[in-house]
Amino acid sequence: AKLGRGSRFYRACATPVDEAALSCVLRAAGCCAPVVASLHPLDNGCVNDVRSVSLADGRSLVLRLCNALPQWRTRKTLNEVTVMRHVAEKTGIPVPRVLSYFTGSESAAAVAGGREYVLMERCPGVQLQRVWPSLDRGARVAVVARLARLLAELRGSAGPFALGGSFGDNATEAGSAPLSVGCFVDTGAPPVSTYSEFYAQQVRHYQPCLRRDPLFVMLAPALEQWCVRELPRLCCEDGCEAAPTPRQFVLTHSDLNGSNVLVDSRTLEITGVVDWEWAGASPPTEDVNNVLYDLLRDPTEDACVRAAFERALLTEGIDCCSALARGCTRAQHVTGLVIAACCYLDWDDPATPEPPFALETKARLETILRDCRLL
């Protein structure tokens, strides 16, 4: 959830697709039978308008039309294409093969009124979130072990990086060079060298959103103090050194959850990992915590599976239990709450009642800030 409810103007909308232009793009991409048999919407988020493309020869493709904020344009598309091509080339992780993309400057044709797009093959399988509720404990343990191996393979394919950020700035031809860290896709902030800076730039980017809403405006000063006082402690950067200790950042998907992991419904093997637009160089706990929160958020019900996941991570050499890892987990939780808060702000209509989730998010932030004696 990278956008606020106030940014609903950027949510998916039904943009006409020029099928003739799409056929030309497919022909240029090497498709032998570029005739579009059908074109229909898939599940859309608040950032992309996603279409399923069926060709006359039976192949299935995905066309993602970008509805992003102006400051995300070009960088977001190039970041996603660059990382997907890197992962396809350097790992065995199944990702969609990119056939073509368009940001306005490439030779590829515009197919939807000049909007950015990525045209890619469709991965087989079903979303993990659809089958997860029906899985027994043994099946869940097998799945999280595969996810741990996937994370290890991903971070072993590039880096570690001295800076945290995204990869969309330095890609002139996506996938043609080693990954190079540039500005963050979502915030536009320059690369950072410490974990505390990584989390602080996210909180500070969304601070203006909070200040515009009466429900959250009183929390903004306390959150700034949290960035200054608590983040260095959580990230183990509050020692006697004159400057914070530089950290190593790893390649992460940054939105790894049950909707972006596809599995074979029978064998539960991972058949695809999709939606790489927020991928970047991040603290090592980023993807780990996304999996824990999305699939294993109930510590009582999922305790055994959670423990199995942590053992699998440690087997793969991924730290999830040290003081630094626990501190980064708490920092990521706060930044996630700040982003979640912005998802429910209605800048257009201040009279619109705040939904229950916004009230719950505010209560959680207040509890954390009080515990830190910042409220």
mmCIF file of C-alpha atoms in Angstrom:
data_model
loop_
_atom_site.group_PDB
_atom_site.id
_atom_site.type_symbol
_atom_site.label_atom_id
_atom_site.label_comp_id
_atom_site.label_asym_id
_atom_site.label_seq_id
_atom_site.Cartn_x
_atom_site.Cartn_y
_atom_site.Cartn_z
ATOM 1 C CA ALA A 1 0.000 0.000 0.000
ATOM 2 C CA LYS A 2 2.236 2.755 -1.303
ATOM 3 C CA LEU A 3 -0.551 5.258 -1.966
ATOM 4 C CA GLY A 4 -3.043 6.984 0.260
ATOM 5 C CA ARG A 5 -6.790 6.861 0.012
ATOM 6 C CA GLY A 6 -6.506 10.510 -1.001
ATOM 7 C CA SER A 7 -4.605 9.347 -4.054
ATOM 8 C CA ARG A 8 -7.490 7.252 -5.300
ATOM 9 C CA PHE A 9 -7.333 9.301 -8.496
ATOM 10 C CA TYR A 10 -4.335 7.137 -9.389
ATOM 11 C CA ARG A 11 -6.143 3.869 -8.944
ATOM 12 C CA ALA A 12 -6.760 1.558 -11.833
ATOM 13 C CA CYS A 13 -9.080 2.909 -14.482
ATOM 14 C CA ALA A 14 -10.369 1.351 -17.671
ATOM 15 C CA THR A 15 -7.959 2.742 -20.263
ATOM 16 C CA PRO A 16 -8.693 1.601 -23.838
ATOM 17 C CA VAL A 17 -5.970 -0.607 -25.286
ATOM 18 C CA ASP A 18 -5.093 -0.316 -28.969
ATOM 19 C CA GLU A 19 -5.060 -3.974 -30.011
ATOM 20 C CA ALA A 20 -3.456 -3.203 -33.359
ATOM 21 C CA ALA A 21 -0.599 -1.389 -31.639
ATOM 22 C CA LEU A 22 -0.345 -4.248 -29.132
ATOM 23 C CA SER A 23 -0.035 -6.738 -32.005
ATOM 24 C CA CYS A 24 2.811 -4.635 -33.439
ATOM 25 C CA VAL A 25 4.563 -4.696 -30.071
ATOM 26 C CA LEU A 26 4.141 -8.468 -29.893
ATOM 27 C CA ARG A 27 5.511 -8.889 -33.405
ATOM 28 C CA ALA A 28 8.539 -6.738 -32.546
ATOM 29 C CA ALA A 29 9.056 -8.865 -29.419
ATOM 30 C CA GLY A 30 9.339 -11.967 -31.584
ATOM 31 C CA CYS A 31 5.878 -13.494 -31.167
ATOM 32 C CA CYS A 32 5.182 -15.705 -34.157
ATOM 33 C CA ALA A 33 1.404 -15.391 -33.795
ATOM 34 C CA PRO A 34 0.801 -11.871 -32.440
ATOM 35 C CA VAL A 35 -2.974 -11.956 -32.920
ATOM 36 C CA VAL A 36 -4.826 -10.907 -29.740
ATOM 37 C CA ALA A 37 -7.705 -13.315 -29.184
ATOM 38 C CA SER A 38 -8.998 -11.728 -25.959
ATOM 39 C CA LEU A 39 -8.163 -8.922 -23.569
ATOM 40 C CA HIS A 40 -9.756 -8.629 -20.137
ATOM 41 C CA PRO A 41 -8.982 -7.092 -16.717
ATOM 42 C CA LEU A 42 -7.239 -8.943 -13.920
ATOM 43 C CA ASP A 43 -7.225 -7.976 -10.240
ATOM 44 C CA ASN A 44 -6.085 -4.362 -10.062
ATOM 45 C CA GLY A 45 -4.299 -2.537 -7.280
ATOM 46 C CA CYS A 46 -4.122 1.172 -6.652
ATOM 47 C CA VAL A 47 -1.033 1.606 -8.824
ATOM 48 C CA ASN A 48 -1.546 -0.540 -11.927
ATOM 49 C CA ASP A 49 -4.290 -1.434 -14.358
ATOM 50 C CA VAL A 50 -3.594 -5.102 -15.150
ATOM 51 C CA ARG A 51 -4.937 -6.914 -18.232
ATOM 52 C CA SER A 52 -4.805 -10.542 -19.233
ATOM 53 C CA VAL A 53 -3.871 -10.970 -22.890
ATOM 54 C CA SER A 54 -4.707 -14.231 -24.665
ATOM 55 C CA LEU A 55 -3.104 -14.832 -28.042
ATOM 56 C CA ALA A 56 -4.547 -16.843 -30.883
ATOM 57 C CA ASP A 57 -1.825 -19.485 -30.422
ATOM 58 C CA GLY A 58 -2.959 -20.126 -26.835
ATOM 59 C CA ARG A 59 -0.239 -18.173 -25.031
ATOM 60 C CA SER A 60 -1.195 -16.061 -22.015
ATOM 61 C CA LEU A 61 0.429 -12.707 -21.321
ATOM 62 C CA VAL A 62 0.006 -9.908 -18.793
ATOM 63 C CA LEU A 63 -0.115 -6.220 -19.694
ATOM 64 C CA ARG A 64 0.452 -3.894 -16.721
ATOM 65 C CA LEU A 65 -0.532 -0.285 -17.369
ATOM 66 C CA CYS A 66 0.959 2.123 -14.859
ATOM 67 C CA ASN A 67 -1.292 4.582 -13.020
ATOM 68 C CA ALA A 68 1.546 5.830 -10.821
ATOM 69 C CA LEU A 69 2.125 9.242 -9.349
ATOM 70 C CA PRO A 70 4.076 11.565 -11.670
ATOM 71 C CA GLN A 71 7.237 11.362 -9.554
ATOM 72 C CA TRP A 72 7.242 7.566 -9.877
ATOM 73 C CA ARG A 73 7.038 7.469 -13.641
ATOM 74 C CA THR A 74 9.896 5.959 -15.618
ATOM 75 C CA ARG A 75 11.828 5.092 -12.439
ATOM 76 C CA LYS A 76 9.202 2.592 -11.235
ATOM 77 C CA THR A 77 8.877 0.844 -14.581
ATOM 78 C CA LEU A 78 12.626 0.675 -15.163
ATOM 79 C CA ASN A 79 13.172 -0.592 -11.630
ATOM 80 C CA GLU A 80 10.716 -3.450 -12.101
ATOM 81 C CA VAL A 81 11.987 -4.480 -15.531
ATOM 82 C CA THR A 82 15.634 -4.221 -14.480
ATOM 83 C CA VAL A 83 15.158 -6.433 -11.430
ATOM 84 C CA MET A 84 12.970 -9.009 -13.187
ATOM 85 C CA ARG A 85 15.529 -9.417 -15.948
ATOM 86 C CA HIS A 86 18.327 -9.671 -13.399
ATOM 87 C CA VAL A 87 16.466 -12.340 -11.411
ATOM 88 C CA ALA A 88 15.654 -14.296 -14.574
ATOM 89 C CA GLU A 89 19.302 -14.235 -15.654
ATOM 90 C CA LYS A 90 21.069 -14.763 -12.337
ATOM 91 C CA THR A 91 18.741 -17.069 -10.369
ATOM 92 C CA GLY A 92 16.379 -19.985 -10.718
ATOM 93 C CA ILE A 93 13.505 -17.988 -9.227
ATOM 94 C CA PRO A 94 10.564 -18.133 -11.650
ATOM 95 C CA VAL A 95 9.617 -14.620 -12.787
ATOM 96 C CA PRO A 96 7.623 -13.370 -15.775
ATOM 97 C CA ARG A 97 9.693 -12.944 -18.933
ATOM 98 C CA VAL A 98 9.511 -9.327 -20.050
ATOM 99 C CA LEU A 99 8.582 -9.036 -23.724
ATOM 100 C CA SER A 100 8.387 -5.266 -23.980
ATOM 101 C CA TYR A 101 8.049 -2.142 -21.871
ATOM 102 C CA PHE A 102 7.334 1.509 -22.507
ATOM 103 C CA THR A 103 8.105 4.656 -20.523
ATOM 104 C CA GLY A 104 7.771 7.110 -23.382
ATOM 105 C CA SER A 105 11.360 6.994 -24.612
ATOM 106 C CA GLU A 106 11.794 3.408 -25.827
ATOM 107 C CA SER A 107 11.260 2.223 -29.365
ATOM 108 C CA ALA A 108 8.263 0.154 -28.252
ATOM 109 C CA ALA A 109 4.908 1.519 -29.376
ATOM 110 C CA ALA A 110 2.352 3.130 -27.112
ATOM 111 C CA VAL A 111 -0.645 0.822 -26.705
ATOM 112 C CA ALA A 112 -2.815 2.747 -24.206
ATOM 113 C CA GLY A 113 -2.740 6.457 -24.854
ATOM 114 C CA GLY A 114 0.949 6.812 -24.095
ATOM 115 C CA ARG A 115 0.755 5.301 -20.611
ATOM 116 C CA GLU A 116 3.727 3.350 -19.304
ATOM 117 C CA TYR A 117 3.396 -0.400 -19.490
ATOM 118 C CA VAL A 118 5.183 -3.692 -19.029
ATOM 119 C CA LEU A 119 4.187 -6.589 -21.291
ATOM 120 C CA MET A 120 5.257 -9.962 -19.934
ATOM 121 C CA GLU A 121 4.517 -13.653 -20.077
ATOM 122 C CA ARG A 122 2.078 -14.974 -17.494
ATOM 123 C CA CYS A 123 3.453 -17.317 -14.834
ATOM 124 C CA PRO A 124 1.446 -20.485 -14.152
ATOM 125 C CA GLY A 125 -0.056 -21.288 -10.779
ATOM 126 C CA VAL A 126 -2.369 -19.715 -8.248
ATOM 127 C CA GLN A 127 -1.726 -17.053 -5.637
ATOM 128 C CA LEU A 128 -0.349 -18.510 -2.422
ATOM 129 C CA GLN A 129 -2.862 -16.501 -0.400
ATOM 130 C CA ARG A 130 -5.716 -18.392 -2.062
ATOM 131 C CA VAL A 131 -4.521 -21.834 -0.955
ATOM 132 C CA TRP A 132 -2.800 -20.927 2.334
ATOM 133 C CA PRO A 133 -5.945 -21.098 4.540
ATOM 134 C CA SER A 134 -6.627 -24.680 3.441
ATOM 135 C CA LEU A 135 -3.078 -25.979 4.025
ATOM 136 C CA ASP A 136 -2.248 -28.148 6.993
ATOM 137 C CA ARG A 137 0.790 -27.530 9.189
ATOM 138 C CA GLY A 138 3.082 -29.843 7.239
ATOM 139 C CA ALA A 139 2.257 -28.201 3.938
ATOM 140 C CA ARG A 140 2.798 -24.734 5.408
ATOM 141 C CA VAL A 141 6.191 -25.752 6.793
ATOM 142 C CA ALA A 142 7.183 -26.991 3.322
ATOM 143 C CA VAL A 143 6.093 -23.709 1.728
ATOM 144 C CA VAL A 144 7.966 -21.451 4.171
ATOM 145 C CA ALA A 145 11.105 -23.568 3.699
ATOM 146 C CA ARG A 146 10.865 -22.871 -0.028
ATOM 147 C CA LEU A 147 10.396 -19.185 0.667
ATOM 148 C CA ALA A 148 13.534 -19.166 2.832
ATOM 149 C CA ARG A 149 15.548 -20.759 0.014
ATOM 150 C CA LEU A 150 14.084 -18.224 -2.418
ATOM 151 C CA LEU A 151 15.185 -15.306 -0.211
ATOM 152 C CA ALA A 152 18.684 -16.723 0.113
ATOM 153 C CA GLU A 153 18.986 -17.197 -3.646
ATOM 154 C CA LEU A 154 17.691 -13.700 -4.342
ATOM 155 C CA ARG A 155 20.093 -11.925 -2.008
ATOM 156 C CA GLY A 156 22.959 -14.105 -3.212
ATOM 157 C CA SER A 157 22.464 -13.006 -6.816
ATOM 158 C CA ALA A 158 23.714 -9.430 -6.304
ATOM 159 C CA GLY A 159 25.303 -7.279 -3.635
ATOM 160 C CA PRO A 160 25.548 -6.830 -0.773
ATOM 161 C CA PHE A 161 25.241 -3.114 -1.434
ATOM 162 C CA ALA A 162 26.841 -0.276 0.509
ATOM 163 C CA LEU A 163 23.764 1.879 -0.075
ATOM 164 C CA GLY A 164 20.033 1.334 0.250
ATOM 165 C CA GLY A 165 17.717 2.451 -2.542
ATOM 166 C CA SER A 166 16.138 1.289 -5.801
ATOM 167 C CA PHE A 167 17.499 0.393 -9.232
ATOM 168 C CA GLY A 168 15.425 2.488 -11.642
ATOM 169 C CA ASP A 169 17.677 5.542 -11.912
ATOM 170 C CA ASN A 170 20.738 4.034 -13.534
ATOM 171 C CA ALA A 171 19.076 1.685 -16.019
ATOM 172 C CA THR A 172 19.245 3.148 -19.506
ATOM 173 C CA GLU A 173 18.417 -0.209 -21.045
ATOM 174 C CA ALA A 174 16.795 -2.323 -18.368
ATOM 175 C CA GLY A 175 18.670 -5.487 -17.575
ATOM 176 C CA SER A 176 21.757 -4.623 -19.634
ATOM 177 C CA ALA A 177 24.100 -3.828 -16.708
ATOM 178 C CA PRO A 178 24.717 -4.897 -13.084
ATOM 179 C CA LEU A 179 22.265 -3.535 -10.562
ATOM 180 C CA SER A 180 23.200 -0.021 -9.486
ATOM 181 C CA VAL A 181 21.548 1.670 -6.502
ATOM 182 C CA GLY A 182 19.788 4.982 -7.082
ATOM 183 C CA CYS A 183 16.932 6.969 -5.554
ATOM 184 C CA PHE A 184 14.031 5.186 -3.872
ATOM 185 C CA VAL A 185 11.119 4.516 -6.224
ATOM 186 C CA ASP A 186 8.361 5.336 -3.750
ATOM 187 C CA THR A 187 9.789 8.349 -1.906
ATOM 188 C CA GLY A 188 12.263 9.758 -4.422
ATOM 189 C CA ALA A 189 14.817 10.083 -1.595
ATOM 190 C CA PRO A 190 18.516 9.638 -2.430
ATOM 191 C CA PRO A 191 20.302 6.419 -1.460
ATOM 192 C CA VAL A 192 21.151 5.954 2.235
ATOM 193 C CA SER A 193 24.067 4.303 4.019
ATOM 194 C CA THR A 194 22.465 3.264 7.326
ATOM 195 C CA TYR A 195 19.378 1.320 8.322
ATOM 196 C CA SER A 196 18.079 4.181 10.470
ATOM 197 C CA GLU A 197 18.201 6.492 7.443
ATOM 198 C CA PHE A 198 16.392 3.828 5.407
ATOM 199 C CA TYR A 199 13.393 3.811 7.743
ATOM 200 C CA ALA A 200 13.509 7.539 8.533
ATOM 201 C CA GLN A 201 13.210 8.577 4.886
ATOM 202 C CA GLN A 202 10.016 6.522 4.593
ATOM 203 C CA VAL A 203 8.429 8.053 7.701
ATOM 204 C CA ARG A 204 9.422 11.585 6.696
ATOM 205 C CA HIS A 205 8.107 11.131 3.169
ATOM 206 C CA TYR A 206 4.630 10.396 4.505
ATOM 207 C CA GLN A 207 4.691 12.995 7.275
ATOM 208 C CA PRO A 208 2.953 15.656 5.088
ATOM 209 C CA CYS A 209 0.101 13.180 4.543
ATOM 210 C CA LEU A 210 -0.378 12.795 8.285
ATOM 211 C CA ARG A 211 -0.223 16.539 8.915
ATOM 212 C CA ARG A 212 -3.119 17.076 6.511
ATOM 213 C CA ASP A 213 -5.524 14.880 8.451
ATOM 214 C CA PRO A 214 -6.941 15.805 11.877
ATOM 215 C CA LEU A 215 -6.866 12.168 12.994
ATOM 216 C CA PHE A 216 -3.082 11.887 12.677
ATOM 217 C CA VAL A 217 -1.751 15.448 12.785
ATOM 218 C CA MET A 218 -0.901 15.260 16.510
ATOM 219 C CA LEU A 219 1.291 12.202 15.923
ATOM 220 C CA ALA A 220 3.573 13.856 13.365
ATOM 221 C CA PRO A 221 5.940 15.632 15.838
ATOM 222 C CA ALA A 222 6.273 12.475 17.930
ATOM 223 C CA LEU A 223 7.109 10.424 14.833
ATOM 224 C CA GLU A 224 9.874 12.870 13.944
ATOM 225 C CA GLN A 225 11.293 12.425 17.441
ATOM 226 C CA TRP A 226 10.992 8.659 16.971
ATOM 227 C CA CYS A 227 13.175 8.982 13.848
ATOM 228 C CA VAL A 228 15.775 11.004 15.724
ATOM 229 C CA ARG A 229 15.834 9.187 19.044
ATOM 230 C CA GLU A 230 14.530 5.642 18.638
ATOM 231 C CA LEU A 231 15.657 4.577 15.177
ATOM 232 C CA PRO A 232 19.417 4.701 15.911
ATOM 233 C CA ARG A 233 18.816 2.571 18.999
ATOM 234 C CA LEU A 234 16.665 0.020 17.170
ATOM 235 C CA CYS A 235 19.223 -0.230 14.369
ATOM 236 C CA CYS A 236 22.123 -0.579 16.831
ATOM 237 C CA GLU A 237 23.633 2.683 15.619
ATOM 238 C CA ASP A 238 23.678 4.539 18.927
ATOM 239 C CA GLY A 239 27.209 3.557 19.982
ATOM 240 C CA CYS A 240 30.084 5.894 20.722
ATOM 241 C CA GLU A 241 31.153 6.201 17.082
ATOM 242 C CA ALA A 242 31.228 9.716 15.664
ATOM 243 C CA ALA A 243 28.960 8.604 12.832
ATOM 244 C CA PRO A 244 26.422 5.755 12.468
ATOM 245 C CA THR A 245 27.936 2.434 11.466
ATOM 246 C CA PRO A 246 27.416 1.762 7.729
ATOM 247 C CA ARG A 247 25.317 -1.320 6.993
ATOM 248 C CA GLN A 248 25.119 -3.776 4.156
ATOM 249 C CA PHE A 249 21.904 -3.805 2.145
ATOM 250 C CA VAL A 250 20.613 -6.830 0.234
ATOM 251 C CA LEU A 251 18.483 -7.317 -2.850
ATOM 252 C CA THR A 252 14.843 -7.611 -1.775
ATOM 253 C CA HIS A 253 11.490 -7.958 -3.484
ATOM 254 C CA SER A 254 10.061 -5.555 -0.859
ATOM 255 C CA ASP A 255 6.450 -6.641 -1.397
ATOM 256 C CA LEU A 256 6.770 -10.374 -0.876
ATOM 257 C CA ASN A 257 3.372 -11.598 0.247
ATOM 258 C CA GLY A 258 0.843 -14.274 -0.552
ATOM 259 C CA SER A 259 -0.652 -12.373 -3.470
ATOM 260 C CA ASN A 260 2.702 -11.981 -5.246
ATOM 261 C CA VAL A 261 3.869 -15.592 -4.873
ATOM 262 C CA LEU A 262 2.331 -18.167 -7.234
ATOM 263 C CA VAL A 263 2.360 -21.872 -6.470
ATOM 264 C CA ASP A 264 1.286 -25.112 -8.087
ATOM 265 C CA SER A 265 -1.988 -25.935 -6.320
ATOM 266 C CA ARG A 266 -1.092 -29.636 -6.194
ATOM 267 C CA THR A 267 2.632 -29.730 -5.369
ATOM 268 C CA LEU A 268 2.896 -26.266 -3.749
ATOM 269 C CA GLU A 269 6.127 -25.632 -5.655
ATOM 270 C CA ILE A 270 6.694 -21.931 -6.306
ATOM 271 C CA THR A 271 5.846 -21.254 -9.954
ATOM 272 C CA GLY A 272 6.204 -17.481 -10.066
ATOM 273 C CA VAL A 273 7.085 -14.346 -8.135
ATOM 274 C CA VAL A 274 5.469 -11.205 -9.525
ATOM 275 C CA ASP A 275 5.140 -7.449 -8.889
ATOM 276 C CA TRP A 276 8.781 -6.401 -8.554
ATOM 277 C CA GLU A 277 8.162 -2.652 -8.867
ATOM 278 C CA TRP A 278 9.234 -1.883 -5.265
ATOM 279 C CA ALA A 279 12.321 -4.127 -5.328
ATOM 280 C CA GLY A 280 15.486 -2.560 -4.016
ATOM 281 C CA ALA A 281 18.546 -2.700 -1.798
ATOM 282 C CA SER A 282 17.060 -2.953 1.712
ATOM 283 C CA PRO A 283 17.867 -4.125 5.243
ATOM 284 C CA PRO A 284 18.037 -7.944 5.322
ATOM 285 C CA THR A 285 14.828 -8.299 7.338
ATOM 286 C CA GLU A 286 12.591 -6.533 4.780
ATOM 287 C CA ASP A 287 11.274 -9.578 2.905
ATOM 288 C CA VAL A 288 11.379 -11.808 5.992
ATOM 289 C CA ASN A 289 9.008 -9.503 7.848
ATOM 290 C CA ASN A 290 6.684 -9.185 4.865
ATOM 291 C CA VAL A 291 6.253 -12.959 4.813
ATOM 292 C CA LEU A 292 5.799 -13.135 8.584
ATOM 293 C CA TYR A 293 3.194 -10.391 8.649
ATOM 294 C CA ASP A 294 1.234 -11.594 5.639
ATOM 295 C CA LEU A 295 1.188 -15.344 6.232
ATOM 296 C CA LEU A 296 2.150 -15.807 9.895
ATOM 297 C CA ARG A 297 0.780 -12.775 11.672
ATOM 298 C CA ASP A 298 -1.017 -14.779 14.379
ATOM 299 C CA PRO A 299 1.821 -15.748 16.776
ATOM 300 C CA THR A 300 -0.328 -18.320 18.592
ATOM 301 C CA GLU A 301 -2.003 -20.100 15.714
ATOM 302 C CA ASP A 302 1.102 -20.114 13.518
ATOM 303 C CA ALA A 303 3.793 -20.572 16.191
ATOM 304 C CA CYS A 304 5.060 -23.905 14.859
ATOM 305 C CA VAL A 305 5.173 -22.761 11.250
ATOM 306 C CA ARG A 306 6.796 -19.492 12.288
ATOM 307 C CA ALA A 307 9.491 -21.402 14.192
ATOM 308 C CA ALA A 308 10.044 -23.632 11.149
ATOM 309 C CA PHE A 309 10.436 -20.558 8.959
ATOM 310 C CA GLU A 310 12.996 -19.044 11.334
ATOM 311 C CA ARG A 311 14.957 -22.326 11.420
ATOM 312 C CA ALA A 312 14.925 -22.450 7.617
ATOM 313 C CA LEU A 313 16.169 -18.857 7.452
ATOM 314 C CA LEU A 314 19.020 -19.593 9.851
ATOM 315 C CA THR A 315 19.923 -22.675 7.794
ATOM 316 C CA GLU A 316 20.171 -20.398 4.754
ATOM 317 C CA GLY A 317 22.377 -17.968 6.670
ATOM 318 C CA ILE A 318 19.677 -15.295 7.070
ATOM 319 C CA ASP A 319 19.687 -13.533 10.439
ATOM 320 C CA CYS A 320 16.223 -13.163 11.942
ATOM 321 C CA CYS A 321 16.919 -13.426 15.670
ATOM 322 C CA SER A 322 19.747 -11.017 16.563
ATOM 323 C CA ALA A 323 19.198 -7.733 18.403
ATOM 324 C CA LEU A 324 19.728 -5.890 15.106
ATOM 325 C CA ALA A 325 17.193 -8.061 13.268
ATOM 326 C CA ARG A 326 14.615 -7.590 16.032
ATOM 327 C CA GLY A 327 15.225 -3.841 16.060
ATOM 328 C CA CYS A 328 14.810 -3.570 12.296
ATOM 329 C CA THR A 329 11.610 -5.580 12.577
ATOM 330 C CA ARG A 330 10.198 -3.045 15.040
ATOM 331 C CA ALA A 331 11.340 -0.160 12.832
ATOM 332 C CA GLN A 332 9.691 -1.742 9.780
ATOM 333 C CA HIS A 333 6.487 -2.205 11.783
ATOM 334 C CA VAL A 334 6.291 1.515 12.585
ATOM 335 C CA THR A 335 7.018 2.594 9.021
ATOM 336 C CA GLY A 336 4.381 0.133 7.829
ATOM 337 C CA LEU A 337 1.821 1.674 10.175
ATOM 338 C CA VAL A 338 2.669 5.160 8.896
ATOM 339 C CA ILE A 339 2.170 4.049 5.295
ATOM 340 C CA ALA A 340 -1.040 2.229 6.253
ATOM 341 C CA ALA A 341 -2.321 5.419 7.893
ATOM 342 C CA CYS A 342 -1.797 7.352 4.686
ATOM 343 C CA CYS A 343 -3.759 4.714 2.792
ATOM 344 C CA TYR A 344 -6.946 5.795 4.538
ATOM 345 C CA LEU A 345 -6.651 9.565 4.484
ATOM 346 C CA ASP A 346 -9.273 11.243 2.353
ATOM 347 C CA TRP A 347 -7.718 14.575 1.412
ATOM 348 C CA ASP A 348 -10.640 15.409 -0.847
ATOM 349 C CA ASP A 349 -13.449 15.241 1.621
ATOM 350 C CA PRO A 350 -12.498 15.950 5.250
ATOM 351 C CA ALA A 351 -16.075 15.170 6.269
ATOM 352 C CA THR A 352 -15.720 11.537 5.205
ATOM 353 C CA PRO A 353 -15.742 9.347 8.353
ATOM 354 C CA GLU A 354 -12.462 7.637 9.078
ATOM 355 C CA PRO A 355 -12.764 3.853 8.568
ATOM 356 C CA PRO A 356 -12.169 1.491 11.509
ATOM 357 C CA PHE A 357 -8.775 0.459 10.142
ATOM 358 C CA ALA A 358 -7.544 4.057 10.324
ATOM 359 C CA LEU A 359 -8.641 4.310 13.952
ATOM 360 C CA GLU A 360 -6.914 1.009 14.756
ATOM 361 C CA THR A 361 -3.731 2.175 13.009
ATOM 362 C CA LYS A 362 -3.742 5.405 14.991
ATOM 363 C CA ALA A 363 -4.194 3.481 18.254
ATOM 364 C CA ARG A 364 -1.232 1.223 17.448
ATOM 365 C CA LEU A 365 0.999 4.178 16.633
ATOM 366 C CA GLU A 366 -0.066 5.953 19.811
ATOM 367 C CA THR A 367 0.783 2.885 21.907
ATOM 368 C CA ILE A 368 4.259 2.621 20.376
ATOM 369 C CA LEU A 369 4.986 6.325 20.779
ATOM 370 C CA ARG A 370 3.756 6.308 24.391
ATOM 371 C CA ASP A 371 5.947 3.327 25.190
ATOM 372 C CA CYS A 372 8.861 5.380 23.832
ATOM 373 C CA ARG A 373 7.721 8.317 26.022
ATOM 374 C CA LEU A 374 7.203 10.490 22.973
ATOM 375 C CA LEU A 375 3.521 11.205 23.694
#
